[in-house]
Coordinates of C-alpha atoms in Angstrom, one line a residue:
A1026 CA 10.4 -12.8 7.4
P1027 CA 10.1 -16.1 5.1
A1028 CA 8.5 -15.4 1.8
P1029 CA 4.9 -17.2 1.2
A1030 CA 5.2 -20.5 -0.4
L1031 CA 4.1 -19.9 -4.3
P1032 CA 1.4 -22.1 -6.1
P1033 CA 2.1 -23.0 -9.7
F1034 CA 1.6 -20.2 -12.1
G1035 CA 3.0 -18.7 -15.2
L1036 CA 5.1 -15.5 -15.7
L1037 CA 5.7 -13.2 -18.7
L1038 CA 8.7 -10.8 -18.2
V1039 CA 9.0 -8.0 -20.6
N1040 CA 11.8 -5.4 -20.8
P1041 CA 11.3 -2.6 -23.3
G1042 CA 15.0 -2.1 -23.8
V1043 CA 15.2 1.3 -22.2
A1044 CA 17.7 2.1 -19.5
V1045 CA 16.4 3.3 -16.1
P1046 CA 18.5 5.1 -13.8
T1047 CA 18.3 3.4 -10.6
G1048 CA 19.7 5.8 -8.5
R1049 CA 17.8 8.7 -9.8
I1050 CA 14.6 6.5 -9.3
F1051 CA 15.1 6.2 -5.7
G1052 CA 16.3 9.8 -5.6
A1053 CA 12.7 10.8 -6.9
L1054 CA 10.9 8.6 -4.5
A1055 CA 8.4 10.7 -2.7
A1056 CA 7.7 8.5 0.1
P1057 CA 7.7 4.7 0.3
S1058 CA 4.5 2.9 1.7
G1059 CA 4.6 2.6 5.7
E1060 CA 4.0 -1.2 6.9
P1061 CA 5.7 -4.0 5.5
P1062 CA 3.1 -5.9 3.7
S1063 CA 0.8 -8.8 5.6
L1064 CA 1.2 -11.9 3.4
P1065 CA 0.1 -15.5 4.1
P1066 CA 2.3 -18.3 4.5
A1067 CA 1.2 -19.7 1.1
W1068 CA -1.5 -19.0 -1.4
D1069 CA -3.9 -21.8 -2.8
D1070 CA -3.6 -20.9 -6.3
A1071 CA -2.3 -17.9 -8.6
R1072 CA -5.7 -16.2 -8.6
A1073 CA -5.3 -15.8 -4.6
M1074 CA -1.8 -15.0 -4.9
A1075 CA -2.5 -12.1 -7.4
A1076 CA -5.2 -10.8 -5.3
D1077 CA -3.2 -10.4 -2.4
L1078 CA -0.3 -8.8 -4.2
A1079 CA -3.0 -6.6 -6.3
R1080 CA -3.4 -5.0 -2.9
L1081 CA 0.2 -4.0 -2.9
R1082 CA 2.0 -1.4 -4.8
N1083 CA 5.7 -0.8 -6.1
D1084 CA 6.4 2.7 -4.8
L1085 CA 9.0 3.0 -7.6
E1086 CA 6.9 2.5 -10.5
A1087 CA 5.8 6.3 -10.3
P1088 CA 9.1 7.9 -10.8
A1089 CA 10.3 5.1 -13.2
L1090 CA 7.4 6.1 -15.4
R1091 CA 8.6 9.8 -15.4
F1092 CA 12.0 8.9 -16.3
A1093 CA 10.9 5.9 -18.9
P1094 CA 7.2 6.5 -19.9
V1095 CA 7.4 3.4 -22.3
I1096 CA 7.1 1.4 -18.9
G1097 CA 3.7 2.5 -18.9
E1098 CA 2.7 1.2 -22.2
V1099 CA 4.4 -2.0 -21.2
L1100 CA 2.3 -2.2 -18.3
E1101 CA -0.8 -1.3 -20.4
T1102 CA -0.2 -3.9 -22.9
L1103 CA 0.3 -6.7 -20.2
R1104 CA -2.7 -5.7 -18.4
A1105 CA -4.9 -6.1 -21.7
L1106 CA -3.5 -9.6 -22.2
P1107 CA -6.0 -12.6 -22.3
G1108 CA -5.6 -14.4 -18.7
V1109 CA -3.3 -12.0 -17.1
L1110 CA -3.9 -12.0 -13.4
L1111 CA -1.9 -8.8 -12.4
A1112 CA 0.7 -6.9 -14.1
R1113 CA 3.5 -4.8 -12.5
M1114 CA 6.8 -3.3 -12.7
S1115 CA 9.6 -5.3 -11.1
G1116 CA 12.1 -3.2 -8.9
S1117 CA 13.0 -0.1 -9.9
G1118 CA 12.0 -1.2 -13.7
A1119 CA 12.3 -1.3 -16.6
T1120 CA 11.1 -4.9 -16.5
C1121 CA 7.5 -5.8 -16.1
F1122 CA 5.9 -8.9 -15.3
G1123 CA 2.4 -10.5 -15.8
L1124 CA 1.3 -13.3 -13.8
F1125 CA -1.0 -15.9 -15.1
A1126 CA -2.7 -18.9 -13.6
T1127 CA -0.8 -21.5 -15.8
Q1128 CA 2.8 -21.6 -17.6
E1129 CA 0.9 -22.2 -20.9
E1130 CA -1.0 -19.1 -20.7
A1131 CA 2.1 -16.8 -20.1
R1132 CA 3.7 -18.9 -23.2
A1133 CA 0.6 -18.2 -25.4
A1134 CA 0.9 -14.7 -24.7
V1135 CA 4.5 -14.1 -25.9
P1136 CA 3.4 -13.9 -29.6
R1137 CA 1.0 -10.9 -29.2
L1138 CA 4.1 -9.0 -28.0
A1139 CA 6.0 -9.8 -31.1
G1140 CA 7.2 -6.9 -33.3
R1141 CA 7.6 -4.0 -30.6
G1142 CA 11.3 -4.7 -30.0
W1143 CA 10.8 -5.7 -26.5
W1144 CA 12.5 -8.5 -24.8
V1145 CA 10.0 -11.2 -23.8
A1146 CA 10.2 -14.6 -21.9
A1147 CA 7.7 -16.7 -20.2

């Protein structure tokens, strides 16, 4: 199915610099969620997009956290940032992302992650 049209939004990517064994992550997957998500053809704004995406989950997050607990620290840090609408792990990890209403908000968050040795890009 076609992906929904995206509204303007800000995106912050964070990788803690750890290797996550993709094969082992998939091998440790207990049971994937059932049905594919039902998403609209488009979102009016970033808040609506984040609200819809918040109802979904990444089934690979739990096994990835067992192999690389620092992913949990990244997610906790992202969720505490001012203006973040949603924070999740991307794919099988270890990169995580934060969604913001604007690109400016995402860029403003970058200095808050300095000094941790993580790769960060807005």
